[in-house]
Coordinates of C-alpha atoms in Angstrom, one line a residue:
M156 CA 49.5 12.9 -41.5
A157 CA 47.9 15.2 -39.2
P158 CA 44.3 15.0 -38.2
V159 CA 42.2 17.4 -39.8
T160 CA 40.8 20.1 -37.0
P161 CA 37.5 21.9 -37.5
E162 CA 39.1 24.9 -37.9
A163 CA 40.8 23.8 -41.1
Q164 CA 37.6 22.5 -42.3
A165 CA 35.6 25.9 -42.1
P166 CA 35.7 28.2 -45.3
M167 CA 38.4 30.9 -45.1
D168 CA 37.0 32.9 -48.1
D169 CA 33.9 34.3 -45.8
P170 CA 35.2 36.5 -43.1
R171 CA 31.7 37.0 -41.1
P172 CA 31.1 35.4 -38.4
P173 CA 28.3 33.0 -38.3
A174 CA 25.2 34.5 -37.6
G175 CA 23.7 33.8 -34.1
R176 CA 20.6 32.9 -32.9
T177 CA 19.5 36.4 -32.3
E178 CA 20.4 37.6 -36.0
R179 CA 18.3 34.8 -37.5
L180 CA 15.3 35.6 -35.8
G181 CA 15.4 39.2 -36.1
S182 CA 16.0 38.9 -39.8
G183 CA 13.1 36.5 -40.0
L184 CA 10.6 39.1 -37.9
R185 CA 12.0 41.7 -40.2
W186 CA 11.1 39.7 -43.3
L187 CA 7.5 39.1 -41.8
G188 CA 7.1 42.6 -40.8
T189 CA 7.8 43.9 -44.4
W190 CA 5.5 41.5 -46.1
S191 CA 3.0 42.0 -43.6
W192 CA 2.7 45.6 -44.1
R193 CA 2.5 44.7 -48.2
W194 CA -0.2 43.0 -47.4
V195 CA -1.9 45.6 -45.5
G196 CA -1.5 48.0 -48.3
V197 CA -2.7 45.2 -50.7
G198 CA -5.9 44.2 -48.6
G199 CA -6.6 48.3 -48.2
G200 CA -6.3 48.9 -51.8
A201 CA -8.6 45.9 -52.6
A202 CA -11.3 47.1 -49.9
L203 CA -11.2 50.8 -51.4
L204 CA -11.1 49.2 -54.9
A205 CA -14.4 47.3 -53.8
R206 CA -15.8 50.4 -52.3
L207 CA -15.4 52.3 -55.3
V208 CA -17.3 49.6 -57.5
G209 CA -19.9 49.6 -55.4
V210 CA -20.0 53.6 -55.5
L211 CA -19.9 53.3 -59.4
W212 CA -22.0 50.3 -60.0
V213 CA -24.6 51.4 -62.3
V214 CA -22.1 52.3 -64.7
V215 CA -19.7 49.1 -63.8
F216 CA -22.2 46.7 -64.2
P217 CA -23.4 47.1 -67.4
A218 CA -19.7 48.0 -68.7
F219 CA -18.4 44.5 -67.5
L220 CA -21.5 43.0 -68.6
A221 CA -21.0 44.3 -72.2
V222 CA -17.4 43.0 -72.2
I223 CA -18.7 39.4 -71.6
V224 CA -21.3 39.8 -74.1
A225 CA -18.5 41.0 -76.5
S226 CA -16.3 38.6 -75.6
V227 CA -18.9 35.8 -76.5
L228 CA -19.8 37.5 -80.0
A229 CA -16.2 38.5 -81.0
P230 CA -15.3 35.4 -82.7
V231 CA -18.5 35.6 -84.9
Q232 CA -18.1 39.1 -85.9
D233 CA -13.9 38.4 -86.8
L234 CA -15.3 35.5 -89.0
L235 CA -17.4 38.2 -91.2
V236 CA -14.7 40.5 -91.4
R237 CA -12.3 38.1 -92.1
R238 CA -14.2 35.8 -94.6
A239 CA -16.9 37.7 -95.5
R240 CA -14.9 40.8 -95.9
F241 CA -17.5 42.8 -93.8
P242 CA -16.6 46.3 -92.3
R243 CA -16.3 46.3 -88.4
T244 CA -19.4 48.1 -88.3
L245 CA -21.8 46.3 -90.4
A246 CA -20.1 42.9 -88.8
A247 CA -20.8 44.3 -85.1
T248 CA -24.3 45.1 -86.3
V249 CA -25.5 42.1 -87.9
V250 CA -23.7 40.2 -84.5
L251 CA -25.7 41.9 -82.5
V252 CA -29.1 42.0 -84.1
G253 CA -28.6 38.3 -84.8
A254 CA -27.9 37.3 -81.1
L255 CA -31.0 39.4 -79.6
G256 CA -32.8 37.7 -81.9
L257 CA -31.8 34.1 -80.9
I258 CA -32.4 35.2 -77.4
V259 CA -36.1 36.8 -78.0
G260 CA -37.2 33.6 -80.2
A261 CA -36.0 31.5 -77.6
V262 CA -37.6 33.2 -74.9
L263 CA -41.0 33.3 -77.0
A264 CA -40.9 29.9 -77.4
I265 CA -40.6 28.6 -73.8
A266 CA -42.7 31.6 -72.2
P267 CA -45.8 30.0 -72.4
S268 CA -45.0 26.9 -70.8
V269 CA -43.1 28.3 -67.9
S270 CA -45.1 31.2 -67.4
G271 CA -48.3 28.8 -66.8
Q272 CA -46.4 26.3 -64.5
W273 CA -44.3 28.9 -62.5
N274 CA -47.2 29.6 -59.7
Q275 CA -47.4 25.7 -59.5
L276 CA -43.4 25.5 -59.3
V277 CA -43.3 27.9 -56.2
S278 CA -46.2 26.0 -54.9
D279 CA -44.9 22.9 -55.0
A280 CA -41.4 23.9 -53.6
S281 CA -43.2 25.2 -50.4
D282 CA -45.1 22.0 -50.1
G283 CA -41.8 20.1 -50.4
I284 CA -40.4 22.3 -47.5
D285 CA -43.5 21.3 -45.3
E286 CA -42.9 18.0 -46.1
V287 CA -39.5 17.9 -45.3
R288 CA -40.4 19.8 -41.9
S289 CA -42.8 17.2 -41.1
W290 CA -40.5 14.4 -41.6
A291 CA -38.1 16.1 -39.4
E292 CA -40.1 16.5 -36.7
S293 CA -41.7 13.1 -36.8
R294 CA -37.8 11.8 -36.6
G295 CA -37.4 14.0 -33.3
L296 CA -34.7 16.1 -35.6
I297 CA -36.6 19.6 -34.7
S298 CA -39.0 20.2 -32.3
Q299 CA -42.6 21.8 -33.3
E300 CA -41.9 24.7 -30.8
Q301 CA -38.7 25.3 -32.7
V302 CA -40.9 25.5 -35.8
D303 CA -43.4 27.9 -34.1
D304 CA -40.9 30.2 -32.9
A305 CA -39.6 30.8 -36.3
V306 CA -42.9 31.3 -37.7
S307 CA -43.8 33.8 -35.3
Q308 CA -40.6 35.6 -35.7
A309 CA -41.3 35.5 -39.6
R310 CA -44.7 37.4 -38.5
D311 CA -43.6 39.8 -36.3
R312 CA -40.8 40.6 -38.8
L313 CA -43.4 40.8 -41.6
Q314 CA -45.8 43.4 -39.3
E315 CA -42.9 45.7 -38.2
S316 CA -42.2 46.1 -41.8
A317 CA -45.5 46.4 -43.1
G318 CA -45.0 50.5 -43.3
S319 CA -42.0 49.5 -45.9
I320 CA -44.3 47.0 -47.8
A321 CA -46.5 50.1 -49.0
S322 CA -43.5 51.7 -50.8
G323 CA -42.3 47.9 -52.3
L324 CA -44.5 48.9 -55.7
L325 CA -42.3 52.0 -56.3
V326 CA -39.4 50.3 -55.7
G327 CA -40.4 47.6 -57.8
V328 CA -41.4 50.2 -60.8
N329 CA -37.7 51.9 -60.2
A330 CA -35.9 48.5 -60.1
V331 CA -38.0 47.4 -63.7
S332 CA -37.1 51.0 -65.1
S333 CA -33.1 50.6 -64.0
G334 CA -33.2 47.1 -65.7
L335 CA -34.1 48.7 -68.8
V336 CA -31.8 51.5 -68.5
T337 CA -28.9 48.8 -67.7
L338 CA -30.1 47.0 -70.6
A339 CA -30.0 49.4 -73.1
I340 CA -26.6 50.5 -71.8
T341 CA -25.1 47.4 -72.2
L342 CA -26.3 46.8 -75.6
V343 CA -24.5 50.0 -76.7
L344 CA -21.5 49.3 -75.3
T345 CA -21.6 45.9 -76.6
F346 CA -22.0 47.1 -80.0
L347 CA -19.0 49.9 -79.2
Y348 CA -16.9 47.4 -78.2
L349 CA -17.4 44.6 -81.2
K350 CA -16.7 47.7 -83.6
D351 CA -13.9 49.5 -81.9
G352 CA -12.5 47.4 -79.1
H353 CA -9.6 45.7 -81.1
R354 CA -8.0 49.4 -81.1
F355 CA -8.0 49.2 -76.9
G356 CA -4.9 47.1 -76.5
A357 CA -2.7 49.0 -78.7
W358 CA -4.1 52.3 -77.1
A359 CA -3.4 50.9 -73.7
A360 CA 0.3 49.9 -74.5
R361 CA 1.1 53.1 -75.9
T362 CA -0.6 55.1 -72.7
V363 CA 1.8 53.1 -70.3
G364 CA 5.0 53.3 -72.1
P365 CA 7.4 50.8 -74.1
E366 CA 8.2 48.7 -70.8
V367 CA 4.9 48.0 -69.4
G368 CA 3.3 48.4 -72.8
P369 CA 4.0 45.1 -74.1
H370 CA 2.9 42.9 -71.2
L371 CA -0.2 44.8 -70.3
H372 CA -1.3 44.4 -73.8
E373 CA -0.5 40.6 -73.8
V374 CA -2.4 40.4 -70.3
L375 CA -5.6 41.9 -71.8
S376 CA -5.4 39.4 -74.9
R377 CA -5.3 36.7 -72.7
I378 CA -7.9 38.2 -70.4
W379 CA -10.2 38.7 -73.3
H380 CA -9.5 35.2 -75.0
T381 CA -10.1 33.5 -71.6
L382 CA -13.3 35.4 -70.7
G383 CA -15.0 34.7 -74.1
G384 CA -13.7 31.2 -73.8
F385 CA -15.0 30.6 -70.2
V386 CA -18.8 31.9 -70.6
R387 CA -19.2 29.9 -74.0
T388 CA -18.3 26.9 -72.4
Q389 CA -20.5 27.7 -69.6
A390 CA -23.3 27.9 -72.0
I391 CA -22.6 25.0 -73.5
V392 CA -22.6 23.2 -70.2
S393 CA -25.3 24.8 -69.1
F394 CA -27.3 23.8 -71.9
V395 CA -26.4 20.0 -71.6
D396 CA -27.0 19.9 -68.4
A397 CA -30.5 21.4 -68.3
V398 CA -31.4 19.1 -71.4
L399 CA -30.1 15.9 -69.4
I400 CA -31.8 16.8 -66.1
G401 CA -35.1 18.2 -68.3
I402 CA -35.2 14.5 -69.8
A403 CA -34.5 13.0 -66.5
L404 CA -37.3 14.8 -64.9
A405 CA -39.7 13.8 -67.9
V406 CA -38.9 10.2 -67.7
I407 CA -39.4 9.8 -64.0
G408 CA -42.7 11.7 -64.4
V409 CA -42.2 15.5 -62.9
P410 CA -45.0 17.5 -64.1
L411 CA -42.6 20.9 -64.1
A412 CA -39.9 19.4 -66.4
V413 CA -39.6 22.7 -68.6
P414 CA -39.5 25.4 -65.9
L415 CA -36.8 22.9 -63.8
A416 CA -34.8 22.9 -67.4
V417 CA -34.9 26.6 -67.9
L418 CA -33.8 27.0 -64.3
T419 CA -30.9 24.7 -64.6
F420 CA -29.8 26.6 -67.5
L421 CA -29.9 29.8 -65.7
G422 CA -28.0 28.5 -62.6
G423 CA -25.5 26.9 -64.4
F424 CA -23.6 30.3 -65.0
V425 CA -23.2 30.5 -61.0
P426 CA -21.0 27.4 -61.2
I427 CA -21.9 25.0 -58.2
I428 CA -23.9 27.2 -56.3
G429 CA -26.5 27.9 -58.9
A430 CA -26.9 23.9 -59.6
F431 CA -26.9 23.0 -55.9
V432 CA -29.9 25.6 -55.7
V433 CA -31.8 24.4 -58.8
G434 CA -31.1 20.6 -58.0
G435 CA -32.8 21.5 -54.5
L436 CA -35.6 22.6 -55.6
A437 CA -36.1 20.1 -58.1
V438 CA -35.9 17.3 -55.3
L439 CA -38.4 19.3 -53.6
V440 CA -40.9 19.4 -56.4
A441 CA -40.6 15.6 -57.0
L442 CA -41.2 15.0 -53.5
V443 CA -44.7 16.6 -53.6
S444 CA -45.6 15.2 -57.2
V445 CA -44.1 11.6 -57.5
G446 CA -43.6 11.0 -53.8
V447 CA -40.1 10.0 -51.9
Q448 CA -38.7 7.0 -54.6
G449 CA -39.3 9.8 -57.3
A450 CA -37.5 12.4 -55.5
L451 CA -34.7 10.0 -54.9
L452 CA -34.8 9.1 -58.6
V453 CA -34.6 12.9 -59.4
L454 CA -31.5 13.3 -57.0
A455 CA -29.5 10.1 -58.2
A456 CA -30.1 11.9 -61.8
I457 CA -28.9 15.4 -61.0
I458 CA -25.7 13.7 -59.2
V459 CA -25.0 11.7 -62.4
V460 CA -25.2 14.7 -64.3
Q461 CA -23.1 16.7 -62.5
Q462 CA -20.4 13.9 -62.4
I463 CA -20.5 14.1 -66.6
E464 CA -20.4 17.5 -66.2
G465 CA -17.6 17.7 -63.7
N466 CA -15.4 14.8 -65.4
L467 CA -16.1 15.0 -68.9
L468 CA -17.8 18.2 -70.4
Q469 CA -15.8 20.8 -68.6
P470 CA -12.4 18.8 -69.5
W471 CA -13.0 18.3 -72.9
L472 CA -14.6 21.7 -73.7
Q473 CA -12.5 24.1 -71.5
S474 CA -8.5 23.6 -71.2
R475 CA -7.0 23.2 -67.7
A476 CA -5.4 26.8 -67.7
M477 CA -9.3 28.4 -67.7
Q478 CA -10.6 26.2 -64.9
L479 CA -10.6 27.5 -61.0
H480 CA -10.9 24.9 -58.3
A481 CA -14.1 24.8 -56.8
G482 CA -12.9 26.4 -53.5
V483 CA -12.0 29.3 -55.3
V484 CA -15.5 29.2 -56.9
I485 CA -17.4 29.0 -54.1
L486 CA -15.4 31.9 -52.1
A487 CA -16.0 33.9 -55.0
V488 CA -19.5 33.4 -55.5
T489 CA -20.2 34.0 -52.0
L490 CA -18.3 37.1 -51.9
G491 CA -19.8 38.3 -55.1
S492 CA -23.4 37.8 -53.9
T493 CA -22.5 39.0 -50.6
L494 CA -21.5 42.4 -52.0
F495 CA -23.4 42.9 -55.0
G496 CA -26.5 40.2 -54.7
I497 CA -27.7 38.2 -57.5
A498 CA -25.5 40.5 -60.3
G499 CA -22.4 39.9 -58.1
A500 CA -23.0 36.0 -58.2
F501 CA -23.2 36.0 -61.6
L502 CA -20.5 38.0 -62.2
A503 CA -17.8 36.5 -59.6
V504 CA -16.5 33.6 -61.6
P505 CA -15.6 35.4 -64.5
V506 CA -13.8 38.1 -62.3
A507 CA -12.3 35.3 -60.5
A508 CA -11.3 33.9 -64.1
M509 CA -9.9 37.1 -65.2
L510 CA -7.5 37.4 -62.1
A511 CA -6.4 34.1 -62.3
V512 CA -5.0 35.2 -66.1
V513 CA -3.1 37.8 -64.3
L514 CA -1.5 35.9 -61.7
R515 CA -0.4 32.9 -63.7
Y516 CA 1.2 35.5 -66.2
L517 CA 2.8 37.3 -63.3
S518 CA 3.9 34.0 -61.9
G519 CA 5.3 32.9 -65.3
L520 CA 7.5 36.0 -65.5
A521 CA 8.8 35.5 -61.9
D522 CA 9.5 31.9 -63.3
P523 CA 13.4 31.7 -64.1
A524 CA 12.5 29.2 -66.6
G525 CA 10.8 31.6 -68.6
A526 CA 7.5 29.8 -68.8
V527 CA 5.9 33.0 -70.5
A528 CA 7.2 34.2 -73.6
A529 CA 8.3 37.5 -74.8
P530 CA 5.1 39.5 -75.5
A531 CA 6.5 40.8 -78.7
E532 CA 6.7 37.4 -79.8
I533 CA 3.5 36.4 -78.7
G534 CA 1.8 39.3 -80.4
S535 CA 3.5 38.8 -83.7
D536 CA 0.7 35.9 -84.5
A537 CA -2.1 38.3 -83.8
A538 CA -0.1 41.0 -86.1
D539 CA -0.1 38.3 -89.0
E540 CA -3.7 37.6 -88.4
S541 CA -4.7 41.1 -88.7
A542 CA -3.0 41.6 -91.5
D543 CA -4.5 38.8 -93.3
A544 CA -7.8 40.3 -92.1
G545 CA -7.3 43.3 -93.9
G546 CA -3.9 45.1 -93.3
V547 CA -2.0 46.8 -90.2
D548 CA -1.4 50.4 -89.7
D549 CA 1.4 52.3 -88.4
D550 CA 0.1 51.8 -84.8
G551 CA 0.2 47.7 -85.0
E552 CA -3.9 47.9 -85.1
H553 CA -6.3 46.1 -87.3
R554 CA -7.1 48.2 -90.2
D555 CA -10.5 47.3 -91.8
P556 CA -12.7 49.2 -94.4
D557 CA -14.1 51.4 -92.0
D558 CA -10.7 53.0 -91.3
Q559 CA -9.4 53.5 -95.1
P560 CA -7.7 57.2 -95.5
T561 CA -9.3 59.1 -97.9
P562 CA -7.7 61.1 -100.8
Q563 CA -7.9 64.3 -98.7
D564 CA -5.9 62.9 -95.7
E565 CA -3.5 61.2 -98.2
G566 CA -3.1 64.6 -99.7
A567 CA -2.4 66.2 -96.3
A568 CA 0.2 63.8 -95.4
R569 CA 2.5 64.5 -98.4
P570 CA 4.8 67.0 -97.8

């Protein structure tokens, strides 16, 4: 038998010559250039969007804050509509007024103890910083000259800005008035979202057309449920953290346990960063009030509580699909606080969670195994639930008692 030559082993059905080194490099560079320009376009669009949000922040902030509040209160409203047969308008009113009553009652309950100890909290934190500075100086970590230079620079900057301090009261008044206006707009938008928000998904689907509409409707539905679940879970986790850390502070003997527990609850809505800042404040206060050993005990208690939160509470209360990596959370909070201050830090994680939902959906569409079910099939369950709640109209929207046709409308509709 004649030996098999390399020419005989080569495939005969491909008439093209094998690509050389130059062709392969050229193809790779073309691919890299194409995708580089695409990412440049994406980055430019994101920068323009951030700029637009900054310009329209006075409108964007209350609108998005109202979406968060409405997503948290929506399950209670749906329960009233389905079980108690409340009209949507009445259910929205009852839920919103009830939530405001709970918040006001909680604030009135803890305000006396917190307000009476707030000045002491600030003073103890400042004294704790001084003690840490003295300890660092005694160990040679920093020098007295460096401390004096920092104090001198702060004093010079304060003197240079003395002219602007006089107008600080006016700025403060404007900030308070702006906050009240934002609160009023948020409450009104929350009521409107609860009352008519169920129509938005179907309206958006009809607006964009039959090809993109089902996907948009499904993404909006997932974002809504994810956002509400995320905020409710963060509230539960923050409450548990505040209770456990407050108990630990009281047992150790820290005199400012109540205001520190309140700050722990509020800081829990800025994951990782909030817990780190409030935990450091608690350690500084304990260092002044109960000494080094007490501060170490407080630090150990905070670490234990954070481990319980990260390893037990969140995996149990919140599914893996809704969680974000710690690095993503840190970057999102940093970017949000840099661009939009405290409000940006608070809203950064919900926005990142919404973007994660969109990316997961797009990734599922690109998966050849079909990880994402057809929007029509997914939406059928929601349609069945709406039908149980009171019927579905011709547009696929929930029909509630407020939307029942009048006899005049029925007469006009007949030929």
